[in-house]
PDB file of C-alpha atoms and ligand atoms in Angstrom:
ATOM      1  CA  MET A 256     119.631  57.367 243.695  1.00  0.00           C
ATOM      2  CA  ASN A 257     119.363  60.779 242.723  1.00  0.00           C
ATOM      3  CA  SER A 258     122.241  61.741 246.034  1.00  0.00           C
ATOM      4  CA  LYS A 259     122.919  66.009 244.365  1.00  0.00           C
ATOM      5  CA  ASP A 260     121.221  67.343 247.864  1.00  0.00           C
ATOM      6  CA  TYR A 261     119.026  70.153 245.844  1.00  0.00           C
ATOM      7  CA  ALA A 262     118.884  72.178 249.288  1.00  0.00           C
ATOM      8  CA  ALA A 263     121.970  72.602 249.949  1.00  0.00           C
ATOM      9  CA  PRO A 264     122.356  76.866 249.314  1.00  0.00           C
ATOM     10  CA  PHE A 265     119.210  77.265 251.416  1.00  0.00           C
ATOM     11  CA  LEU A 266     120.358  75.294 254.455  1.00  0.00           C
ATOM     12  CA  LYS A 267     123.819  75.639 257.757  1.00  0.00           C
ATOM     13  CA  ASN A 268     124.788  72.389 259.051  1.00  0.00           C
ATOM     14  CA  GLY A 269     121.337  71.025 258.229  1.00  0.00           C
ATOM     15  CA  ARG A 270     118.620  73.640 258.535  1.00  0.00           C
ATOM     16  CA  CYS A 271     116.677  77.209 257.213  1.00  0.00           C
ATOM     17  CA  MET A 272     115.542  79.656 258.435  1.00  0.00           C
ATOM     18  CA  ILE A 273     113.672  81.086 255.450  1.00  0.00           C
ATOM     19  CA  LEU A 274     111.724  84.512 254.612  1.00  0.00           C
ATOM     20  CA  ALA A 275     108.534  84.719 253.355  1.00  0.00           C
ATOM     21  CA  TYR A 276     107.270  87.708 251.715  1.00  0.00           C
ATOM     22  CA  ASP A 277     104.348  86.555 249.410  1.00  0.00           C
ATOM     23  CA  GLN A 278     102.129  87.742 251.762  1.00  0.00           C
ATOM     24  CA  GLY A 279     101.423  90.580 250.232  1.00  0.00           C
ATOM     25  CA  LEU A 280      99.321  88.594 246.882  1.00  0.00           C
ATOM     26  CA  GLU A 281      98.696  85.153 249.021  1.00  0.00           C
ATOM     27  CA  HIS A 282      96.293  87.082 251.165  1.00  0.00           C
ATOM     28  CA  GLY A 283      96.951  90.965 249.517  1.00  0.00           C
ATOM     29  CA  PRO A 284      98.626  94.951 251.419  1.00  0.00           C
ATOM     30  CA  THR A 285      95.794  95.058 254.416  1.00  0.00           C
ATOM     31  CA  GLU A 286      96.084  94.314 257.589  1.00  0.00           C
ATOM     32  CA  ASP A 287      99.198  92.346 256.992  1.00  0.00           C
ATOM     33  CA  PHE A 288     100.687  94.714 256.146  1.00  0.00           C
ATOM     34  CA  ASN A 289     102.519  98.035 257.818  1.00  0.00           C
ATOM     35  CA  ASP A 290     103.892 102.064 255.635  1.00  0.00           C
ATOM     36  CA  ARG A 291     107.399  99.609 257.351  1.00  0.00           C
ATOM     37  CA  ASN A 292     106.768  95.909 255.862  1.00  0.00           C
ATOM     38  CA  VAL A 293     105.064  97.109 253.041  1.00  0.00           C
ATOM     39  CA  ASP A 294     107.691  98.448 251.391  1.00  0.00           C
ATOM     40  CA  PRO A 295     109.731  94.958 249.782  1.00  0.00           C
ATOM     41  CA  ALA A 296     113.424  96.968 250.345  1.00  0.00           C
ATOM     42  CA  PHE A 297     112.905  96.202 253.894  1.00  0.00           C
ATOM     43  CA  ILE A 298     112.299  92.824 253.831  1.00  0.00           C
ATOM     44  CA  VAL A 299     115.453  91.800 251.225  1.00  0.00           C
ATOM     45  CA  ASP A 300     117.000  94.320 254.450  1.00  0.00           C
ATOM     46  CA  VAL A 301     115.839  92.194 257.494  1.00  0.00           C
ATOM     47  CA  ALA A 302     116.904  89.310 254.889  1.00  0.00           C
ATOM     48  CA  ASN A 303     120.138  90.484 254.455  1.00  0.00           C
ATOM     49  CA  LYS A 304     120.873  91.709 258.135  1.00  0.00           C
ATOM     50  CA  GLY A 305     119.261  89.110 260.532  1.00  0.00           C
ATOM     51  CA  GLY A 306     121.364  86.058 259.273  1.00  0.00           C
ATOM     52  CA  TYR A 307     118.986  83.946 256.709  1.00  0.00           C
ATOM     53  CA  THR A 308     120.193  80.890 254.600  1.00  0.00           C
ATOM     54  CA  ALA A 309     116.742  81.850 251.678  1.00  0.00           C
ATOM     55  CA  LEU A 310     114.160  84.084 250.736  1.00  0.00           C
ATOM     56  CA  ALA A 311     110.701  83.178 248.908  1.00  0.00           C
ATOM     57  CA  LEU A 312     110.024  86.184 246.353  1.00  0.00           C
ATOM     58  CA  GLN A 313     107.257  86.449 244.080  1.00  0.00           C
ATOM     59  CA  LYS A 314     108.773  86.953 240.277  1.00  0.00           C
ATOM     60  CA  GLY A 315     107.428  91.135 240.609  1.00  0.00           C
ATOM     61  CA  THR A 316     109.193  91.313 244.110  1.00  0.00           C
ATOM     62  CA  ALA A 317     112.312  89.718 242.893  1.00  0.00           C
ATOM     63  CA  GLU A 318     112.802  91.677 239.714  1.00  0.00           C
ATOM     64  CA  ARG A 319     112.878  94.799 241.478  1.00  0.00           C
ATOM     65  CA  TYR A 320     114.362  94.450 245.022  1.00  0.00           C
ATOM     66  CA  TYR A 321     116.234  91.585 245.065  1.00  0.00           C
ATOM     67  CA  ASP A 322     120.029  91.750 245.709  1.00  0.00           C
ATOM     68  CA  GLY A 323     122.086  88.510 245.450  1.00  0.00           C
ATOM     69  CA  LYS A 324     123.048  88.861 248.344  1.00  0.00           C
ATOM     70  CA  THR A 325     120.373  86.560 250.524  1.00  0.00           C
ATOM     71  CA  PRO A 326     119.679  82.669 248.334  1.00  0.00           C
ATOM     72  CA  LEU A 327     116.579  82.804 246.980  1.00  0.00           C
ATOM     73  CA  ILE A 328     113.767  81.622 246.504  1.00  0.00           C
ATOM     74  CA  LEU A 329     111.169  82.099 243.330  1.00  0.00           C
ATOM     75  CA  LYS A 330     107.636  81.056 244.034  1.00  0.00           C
ATOM     76  CA  LEU A 331     106.126  79.993 240.193  1.00  0.00           C
ATOM     77  CA  ASN A 332     102.443  80.316 241.845  1.00  0.00           C
ATOM     78  CA  GLY A 333      99.966  82.176 243.265  1.00  0.00           C
ATOM     79  CA  LYS A 334      96.816  83.159 243.879  1.00  0.00           C
ATOM     80  CA  SER A 335      94.331  86.039 245.592  1.00  0.00           C
ATOM     81  CA  ALA A 336      92.703  85.740 248.325  1.00  0.00           C
ATOM     82  CA  LEU A 337      89.851  87.411 246.728  1.00  0.00           C
ATOM     83  CA  VAL A 338      89.585  83.764 244.730  1.00  0.00           C
ATOM     84  CA  LYS A 339      86.303  81.938 247.295  1.00  0.00           C
ATOM     85  CA  ALA A 340      86.376  78.721 244.722  1.00  0.00           C
ATOM     86  CA  GLU A 341      87.554  75.602 245.484  1.00  0.00           C
ATOM     87  CA  PRO A 342      91.561  76.703 246.319  1.00  0.00           C
ATOM     88  CA  LEU A 343      94.192  76.149 242.760  1.00  0.00           C
ATOM     89  CA  SER A 344      96.995  78.536 242.387  1.00  0.00           C
ATOM     90  CA  ARG A 345      98.309  77.930 238.939  1.00  0.00           C
ATOM     91  CA  GLN A 346     101.778  78.365 237.689  1.00  0.00           C
ATOM     92  CA  HIS A 347     103.222  81.889 236.701  1.00  0.00           C
ATOM     93  CA  CYS A 348     106.324  82.258 236.551  1.00  0.00           C
ATOM     94  CA  SER A 349     108.877  79.526 234.370  1.00  0.00           C
ATOM     95  CA  VAL A 350     112.188  77.644 236.475  1.00  0.00           C
ATOM     96  CA  LYS A 351     113.896  78.750 233.503  1.00  0.00           C
ATOM     97  CA  TYR A 352     112.953  82.683 234.375  1.00  0.00           C
ATOM     98  CA  ALA A 353     113.806  82.180 238.022  1.00  0.00           C
ATOM     99  CA  GLU A 354     116.557  80.749 237.480  1.00  0.00           C
ATOM    100  CA  SER A 355     117.352  83.454 235.327  1.00  0.00           C
ATOM    101  CA  LEU A 356     116.261  86.469 238.036  1.00  0.00           C
ATOM    102  CA  GLY A 357     119.042  84.706 240.477  1.00  0.00           C
ATOM    103  CA  ALA A 358     117.248  81.814 241.941  1.00  0.00           C
ATOM    104  CA  LYS A 359     118.824  79.023 243.536  1.00  0.00           C
ATOM    105  CA  GLY A 360     116.089  76.404 243.780  1.00  0.00           C
ATOM    106  CA  VAL A 361     111.689  77.515 243.008  1.00  0.00           C
ATOM    107  CA  GLY A 362     108.915  77.284 244.994  1.00  0.00           C
ATOM    108  CA  TYR A 363     105.460  76.020 244.353  1.00  0.00           C
ATOM    109  CA  THR A 364     101.604  75.691 246.278  1.00  0.00           C
ATOM    110  CA  ILE A 365      99.617  72.536 246.394  1.00  0.00           C
ATOM    111  CA  PHE A 366      96.537  73.158 247.989  1.00  0.00           C
ATOM    112  CA  LEU A 367      96.073  68.856 249.265  1.00  0.00           C
ATOM    113  CA  GLY A 368      92.323  67.497 249.242  1.00  0.00           C
ATOM    114  CA  SER A 369      91.883  71.095 247.009  1.00  0.00           C
ATOM    115  CA  GLY A 370      89.136  69.987 244.077  1.00  0.00           C
ATOM    116  CA  HIS A 371      91.454  71.301 242.336  1.00  0.00           C
ATOM    117  CA  GLU A 372      94.862  68.659 244.043  1.00  0.00           C
ATOM    118  CA  ALA A 373      95.953  67.256 240.446  1.00  0.00           C
ATOM    119  CA  GLU A 374      96.571  69.950 238.224  1.00  0.00           C
ATOM    120  CA  MET A 375      98.715  71.950 240.928  1.00  0.00           C
ATOM    121  CA  VAL A 376     100.570  68.141 241.379  1.00  0.00           C
ATOM    122  CA  ARG A 377     100.502  67.820 237.768  1.00  0.00           C
ATOM    123  CA  GLU A 378     101.842  71.316 237.175  1.00  0.00           C
ATOM    124  CA  TRP A 379     104.868  71.349 239.602  1.00  0.00           C
ATOM    125  CA  GLY A 380     106.051  67.295 238.057  1.00  0.00           C
ATOM    126  CA  HIS A 381     107.512  70.057 235.249  1.00  0.00           C
ATOM    127  CA  ILE A 382     108.518  71.798 237.574  1.00  0.00           C
ATOM    128  CA  GLN A 383     110.175  69.881 240.688  1.00  0.00           C
ATOM    129  CA  GLU A 384     111.308  67.994 237.769  1.00  0.00           C
ATOM    130  CA  GLU A 385     113.110  71.147 235.562  1.00  0.00           C
ATOM    131  CA  ALA A 386     114.241  72.519 238.837  1.00  0.00           C
ATOM    132  CA  HIS A 387     116.499  69.196 239.129  1.00  0.00           C
ATOM    133  CA  GLU A 388     118.129  69.098 235.084  1.00  0.00           C
ATOM    134  CA  ARG A 389     119.580  72.466 236.060  1.00  0.00           C
ATOM    135  CA  GLY A 390     121.036  72.257 239.929  1.00  0.00           C
ATOM    136  CA  MET A 391     117.698  74.464 242.342  1.00  0.00           C
ATOM    137  CA  GLY A 392     115.635  73.532 244.244  1.00  0.00           C
ATOM    138  CA  ALA A 393     112.367  72.874 244.737  1.00  0.00           C
ATOM    139  CA  ILE A 394     110.772  74.085 247.474  1.00  0.00           C
ATOM    140  CA  CYS A 395     107.012  72.421 247.783  1.00  0.00           C
ATOM    141  CA  TRP A 396     104.252  74.865 249.772  1.00  0.00           C
ATOM    142  CA  VAL A 397     102.064  71.340 251.148  1.00  0.00           C
ATOM    143  CA  TYR A 398      99.233  72.932 252.364  1.00  0.00           C
ATOM    144  CA  PRO A 399      95.864  70.889 252.734  1.00  0.00           C
ATOM    145  CA  ARG A 400      93.098  73.144 252.098  1.00  0.00           C
ATOM    146  CA  GLY A 401      89.577  72.677 250.122  1.00  0.00           C
ATOM    147  CA  THR A 402      86.233  71.399 251.060  1.00  0.00           C
ATOM    148  CA  GLY A 403      87.894  68.174 252.271  1.00  0.00           C
ATOM    149  CA  VAL A 404      90.080  69.544 254.579  1.00  0.00           C
ATOM    150  CA  PRO A 405      88.392  70.573 257.970  1.00  0.00           C
ATOM    151  CA  VAL A 406      92.060  71.806 260.200  1.00  0.00           C
ATOM    152  CA  ASP A 407      95.082  71.870 258.041  1.00  0.00           C
ATOM    153  CA  THR A 408      96.790  71.806 261.536  1.00  0.00           C
ATOM    154  CA  ASN A 409      95.448  68.464 262.308  1.00  0.00           C
ATOM    155  CA  PRO A 410      98.242  66.538 263.327  1.00  0.00           C
ATOM    156  CA  ASP A 411      97.320  63.749 260.634  1.00  0.00           C
ATOM    157  CA  ILE A 412      96.804  66.270 258.545  1.00  0.00           C
ATOM    158  CA  VAL A 413      99.659  67.946 258.593  1.00  0.00           C
ATOM    159  CA  ALA A 414     102.179  64.045 258.068  1.00  0.00           C
ATOM    160  CA  TYR A 415     100.062  63.403 255.364  1.00  0.00           C
ATOM    161  CA  ALA A 416     101.317  66.467 253.626  1.00  0.00           C
ATOM    162  CA  ALA A 417     104.625  66.256 254.668  1.00  0.00           C
ATOM    163  CA  ARG A 418     104.404  62.516 253.195  1.00  0.00           C
ATOM    164  CA  ALA A 419     103.036  63.558 249.653  1.00  0.00           C
ATOM    165  CA  GLY A 420     105.826  66.319 249.837  1.00  0.00           C
ATOM    166  CA  MET A 421     108.374  63.806 250.011  1.00  0.00           C
ATOM    167  CA  GLU A 422     106.805  61.353 247.089  1.00  0.00           C
ATOM    168  CA  PHE A 423     105.563  65.289 245.593  1.00  0.00           C
ATOM    169  CA  GLY A 424     110.030  65.243 245.627  1.00  0.00           C
ATOM    170  CA  ALA A 425     109.989  68.064 247.045  1.00  0.00           C
ATOM    171  CA  ASP A 426     114.006  68.834 249.156  1.00  0.00           C
ATOM    172  CA  ILE A 427     111.959  70.958 251.230  1.00  0.00           C
ATOM    173  CA  VAL A 428     109.277  70.295 252.184  1.00  0.00           C
ATOM    174  CA  LYS A 429     107.064  73.281 254.221  1.00  0.00           C
ATOM    175  CA  ILE A 430     104.126  72.163 256.115  1.00  0.00           C
ATOM    176  CA  LYS A 431     102.508  73.665 259.156  1.00  0.00           C
ATOM    177  CA  TYR A 432     102.358  73.726 262.300  1.00  0.00           C
ATOM    178  CA  SER A 433     100.949  70.219 264.300  1.00  0.00           C
ATOM    179  CA  GLY A 434     100.929  71.659 267.509  1.00  0.00           C
ATOM    180  CA  ASP A 435     103.012  69.679 269.745  1.00  0.00           C
ATOM    181  CA  ALA A 436     106.633  68.498 269.030  1.00  0.00           C
ATOM    182  CA  LYS A 437     105.953  64.574 269.233  1.00  0.00           C
ATOM    183  CA  SER A 438     103.066  64.694 266.093  1.00  0.00           C
ATOM    184  CA  PHE A 439     105.653  67.285 264.369  1.00  0.00           C
ATOM    185  CA  ALA A 440     108.522  64.124 264.917  1.00  0.00           C
ATOM    186  CA  TRP A 441     105.985  61.847 262.879  1.00  0.00           C
ATOM    187  CA  ALA A 442     105.429  64.534 260.394  1.00  0.00           C
ATOM    188  CA  VAL A 443     109.324  65.487 259.903  1.00  0.00           C
ATOM    189  CA  LYS A 444     109.650  61.093 260.869  1.00  0.00           C
ATOM    190  CA  SER A 445     106.904  60.138 257.477  1.00  0.00           C
ATOM    191  CA  ALA A 446     108.876  62.531 254.969  1.00  0.00           C
ATOM    192  CA  GLY A 447     111.680  60.591 255.148  1.00  0.00           C
ATOM    193  CA  ARG A 448     114.638  61.694 254.001  1.00  0.00           C
ATOM    194  CA  ALA A 449     113.205  65.058 253.030  1.00  0.00           C
ATOM    195  CA  LYS A 450     113.615  68.451 254.643  1.00  0.00           C
ATOM    196  CA  VAL A 451     110.452  69.447 256.907  1.00  0.00           C
ATOM    197  CA  VAL A 452     110.195  73.414 257.646  1.00  0.00           C
ATOM    198  CA  MET A 453     107.529  74.428 259.766  1.00  0.00           C
ATOM    199  CA  SER A 454     105.251  77.866 258.155  1.00  0.00           C
ATOM    200  CA  GLY A 455     105.124  80.117 259.957  1.00  0.00           C
ATOM    201  CA  GLY A 456     101.881  81.031 260.851  1.00  0.00           C
ATOM    202  CA  PRO A 457     100.088  84.305 261.672  1.00  0.00           C
ATOM    203  CA  LYS A 458     101.480  87.148 264.546  1.00  0.00           C
ATOM    204  CA  THR A 459     101.426  85.486 268.030  1.00  0.00           C
ATOM    205  CA  PRO A 460     100.736  87.433 270.726  1.00  0.00           C
ATOM    206  CA  THR A 461     104.412  87.165 272.942  1.00  0.00           C
ATOM    207  CA  ASP A 462     107.756  86.509 270.835  1.00  0.00           C
ATOM    208  CA  GLU A 463     107.550  83.145 274.006  1.00  0.00           C
ATOM    209  CA  ALA A 464     104.699  81.258 272.224  1.00  0.00           C
ATOM    210  CA  PHE A 465     105.865  81.306 268.266  1.00  0.00           C
ATOM    211  CA  LEU A 466     109.640  80.639 269.575  1.00  0.00           C
ATOM    212  CA  SER A 467     108.356  77.478 271.500  1.00  0.00           C
ATOM    213  CA  GLN A 468     106.427  76.273 268.365  1.00  0.00           C
ATOM    214  CA  VAL A 469     109.924  76.499 266.577  1.00  0.00           C
ATOM    215  CA  ARG A 470     111.404  74.413 270.181  1.00  0.00           C
ATOM    216  CA  GLY A 471     109.104  72.279 269.259  1.00  0.00           C
ATOM    217  CA  VAL A 472     109.520  72.278 265.233  1.00  0.00           C
ATOM    218  CA  MET A 473     113.461  71.363 265.634  1.00  0.00           C
ATOM    219  CA  GLU A 474     113.470  69.089 269.244  1.00  0.00           C
ATOM    220  CA  ALA A 475     110.657  66.517 266.433  1.00  0.00           C
ATOM    221  CA  GLY A 476     114.459  66.757 264.186  1.00  0.00           C
ATOM    222  CA  GLY A 477     113.400  69.872 261.308  1.00  0.00           C
ATOM    223  CA  ALA A 478     115.784  71.343 259.360  1.00  0.00           C
ATOM    224  CA  GLY A 479     114.165  75.183 260.703  1.00  0.00           C
ATOM    225  CA  LEU A 480     111.255  76.977 259.343  1.00  0.00           C
ATOM    226  CA  ALA A 481     110.116  79.778 256.711  1.00  0.00           C
ATOM    227  CA  VAL A 482     108.850  81.872 258.374  1.00  0.00           C
ATOM    228  CA  GLY A 483     107.130  85.721 257.278  1.00  0.00           C
ATOM    229  CA  ARG A 484     104.448  87.737 259.305  1.00  0.00           C
ATOM    230  CA  ASN A 485     106.125  87.051 262.833  1.00  0.00           C
ATOM    231  CA  VAL A 486     109.219  88.621 261.749  1.00  0.00           C
ATOM    232  CA  TRP A 487     108.445  91.460 259.967  1.00  0.00           C
ATOM    233  CA  GLN A 488     105.562  92.503 261.278  1.00  0.00           C
ATOM    234  CA  HIS A 489     107.873  92.183 264.989  1.00  0.00           C
ATOM    235  CA  ALA A 490     108.667  95.500 266.522  1.00  0.00           C
ATOM    236  CA  ASP A 491     112.325  95.118 266.498  1.00  0.00           C
ATOM    237  CA  PRO A 492     112.419  91.944 262.666  1.00  0.00           C
ATOM    238  CA  LEU A 493     116.263  92.015 264.123  1.00  0.00           C
ATOM    239  CA  ARG A 494     115.931  90.884 267.281  1.00  0.00           C
ATOM    240  CA  MET A 495     112.728  88.117 266.012  1.00  0.00           C
ATOM    241  CA  SER A 496     115.598  87.236 264.357  1.00  0.00           C
ATOM    242  CA  GLU A 497     118.792  86.615 266.372  1.00  0.00           C
ATOM    243  CA  LEU A 498     116.157  84.559 269.084  1.00  0.00           C
ATOM    244  CA  LEU A 499     115.224  82.325 266.255  1.00  0.00           C
ATOM    245  CA  ARG A 500     118.642  81.769 264.628  1.00  0.00           C
ATOM    246  CA  LYS A 501     118.539  80.576 267.972  1.00  0.00           C
ATOM    247  CA  VAL A 502     116.617  77.846 268.677  1.00  0.00           C
ATOM    248  CA  ILE A 503     117.427  77.205 264.998  1.00  0.00           C
ATOM    249  CA  PHE A 504     120.156  76.562 265.330  1.00  0.00           C
ATOM    250  CA  GLU A 505     121.281  76.114 268.428  1.00  0.00           C
ATOM    251  CA  THR A 506     118.605  73.617 269.608  1.00  0.00           C
ATOM    252  CA  GLN A 507     119.258  69.801 269.225  1.00  0.00           C
ATOM    253  CA  PRO A 508     116.686  66.874 268.084  1.00  0.00           C
ATOM    254  CA  ILE A 509     115.422  65.385 271.286  1.00  0.00           C
ATOM    255  CA  PRO A 510     116.190  60.644 270.796  1.00  0.00           C
ATOM    256  CA  THR A 511     113.254  59.555 272.447  1.00  0.00           C
ATOM    257  CA  LEU A 512     111.267  61.976 269.943  1.00  0.00           C
ATOM    258  CA  THR A 513     113.125  60.975 266.936  1.00  0.00           C
ATOM    259  CA  SER A 514     114.818  57.054 265.968  1.00  0.00           C
ATOM    260  CA  SER A 515     111.615  55.798 268.911  1.00  0.00           C
ATOM    261  CA  ILE A 516     109.045  57.184 267.704  1.00  0.00           C
ATOM    262  CA  SER A 517     106.038  56.103 266.662  1.00  0.00           C
ATOM    263  CA  ARG A 518     101.748  56.402 266.287  1.00  0.00           C
TER     264      ARG A 518
HETATM  265  P1  FBP B 679     103.868  83.458 256.881  1.00  0.00           P
HETATM  266  O1  FBP B 679     104.852  83.678 258.322  1.00  0.00           O
HETATM  267  O2  FBP B 679     103.657  85.043 257.395  1.00  0.00           O
HETATM  268  O3  FBP B 679     102.461  82.751 257.282  1.00  0.00           O
HETATM  269  O4  FBP B 679     103.883  83.219 255.740  1.00  0.00           O
HETATM  270  C1  FBP B 679     104.305  82.347 255.480  1.00  0.00           C
HETATM  271  C2  FBP B 679     103.833  81.726 254.825  1.00  0.00           C
HETATM  272  O5  FBP B 679     103.691  80.543 253.868  1.00  0.00           O
HETATM  273  C3  FBP B 679     103.680  82.813 252.796  1.00  0.00           C
HETATM  274  O6  FBP B 679     104.827  81.183 251.755  1.00  0.00           O
HETATM  275  C4  FBP B 679     102.456  82.022 252.752  1.00  0.00           C
HETATM  276  O7  FBP B 679     102.111  83.555 251.781  1.00  0.00           O
HETATM  277  C5  FBP B 679     101.500  82.457 253.791  1.00  0.00           C
HETATM  278  O8  FBP B 679     102.046  81.439 254.532  1.00  0.00           O
HETATM  279  C6  FBP B 679     100.066  82.221 253.790  1.00  0.00           C
HETATM  280  O9  FBP B 679      99.529  81.712 254.602  1.00  0.00           O
HETATM  281  P2  FBP B 679      98.161  81.174 254.512  1.00  0.00           P
HETATM  282  O10 FBP B 679      97.892  80.120 255.441  1.00  0.00           O
HETATM  283  O11 FBP B 679      97.024  81.675 255.754  1.00  0.00           O
HETATM  284  O12 FBP B 679      97.631  80.535 252.874  1.00  0.00           O
END
């Protein structure tokens, strides 16, 4: 058994709060951004002051802005929103280079169910092994997407993503929210000993709408959150970070959800 906890650099009391900032590539500098949050320096500052346990960046952003204060997860693949074909996101940065930039872990997105799934799975496999050889964490964004996946938040699909991430060897699996704590608990259980975090999603109309999702994740036994837009599009990102810290680090899992959960 490989007992090293590669996720440890990103955890505080077994939980994590990751600030994600790769949307400039994934979505484009369009409606996601304003004058303030389009500046990576602003985001790095939010990560440092907001108590985040990790910051996820693409290579070019890390090269120019990363200051070594919040543990870095370097995304090794990425794609633009301009490609309308079956989703495929290929590696453009090596694990070795990520390490040279100070990363403690690497991130990779697999579009599970895409016609190109096999290419991403193969690439990830090499990345995961090299990351572990170097003592780094391997964090997998498992996003079911493509013509075979009509609804990526369907609870069965979300649990499938969690399970696949564990079987692919991810230390942390990043999945969408399935809509409620009970179904998310099944996803967490499906991921076994891999840590499960929820992917933030578009900014919700109210703070409570987002906080209740995060509460559901923690009640379900999830490890935390990887969030972008709900924080840095917020009028007061540090206040939102404070609210998230409270939910992530203080919510207790509900035993009836996490111990005896079954489908
Ligand atoms: P958000 O909290 O802004 O959704 O960020 C999380 C994230 O996984 C980012 O890392 C990534 O850029 C984005 O979501 C992908 O979003 P989409 O579901 O639109 O591909």
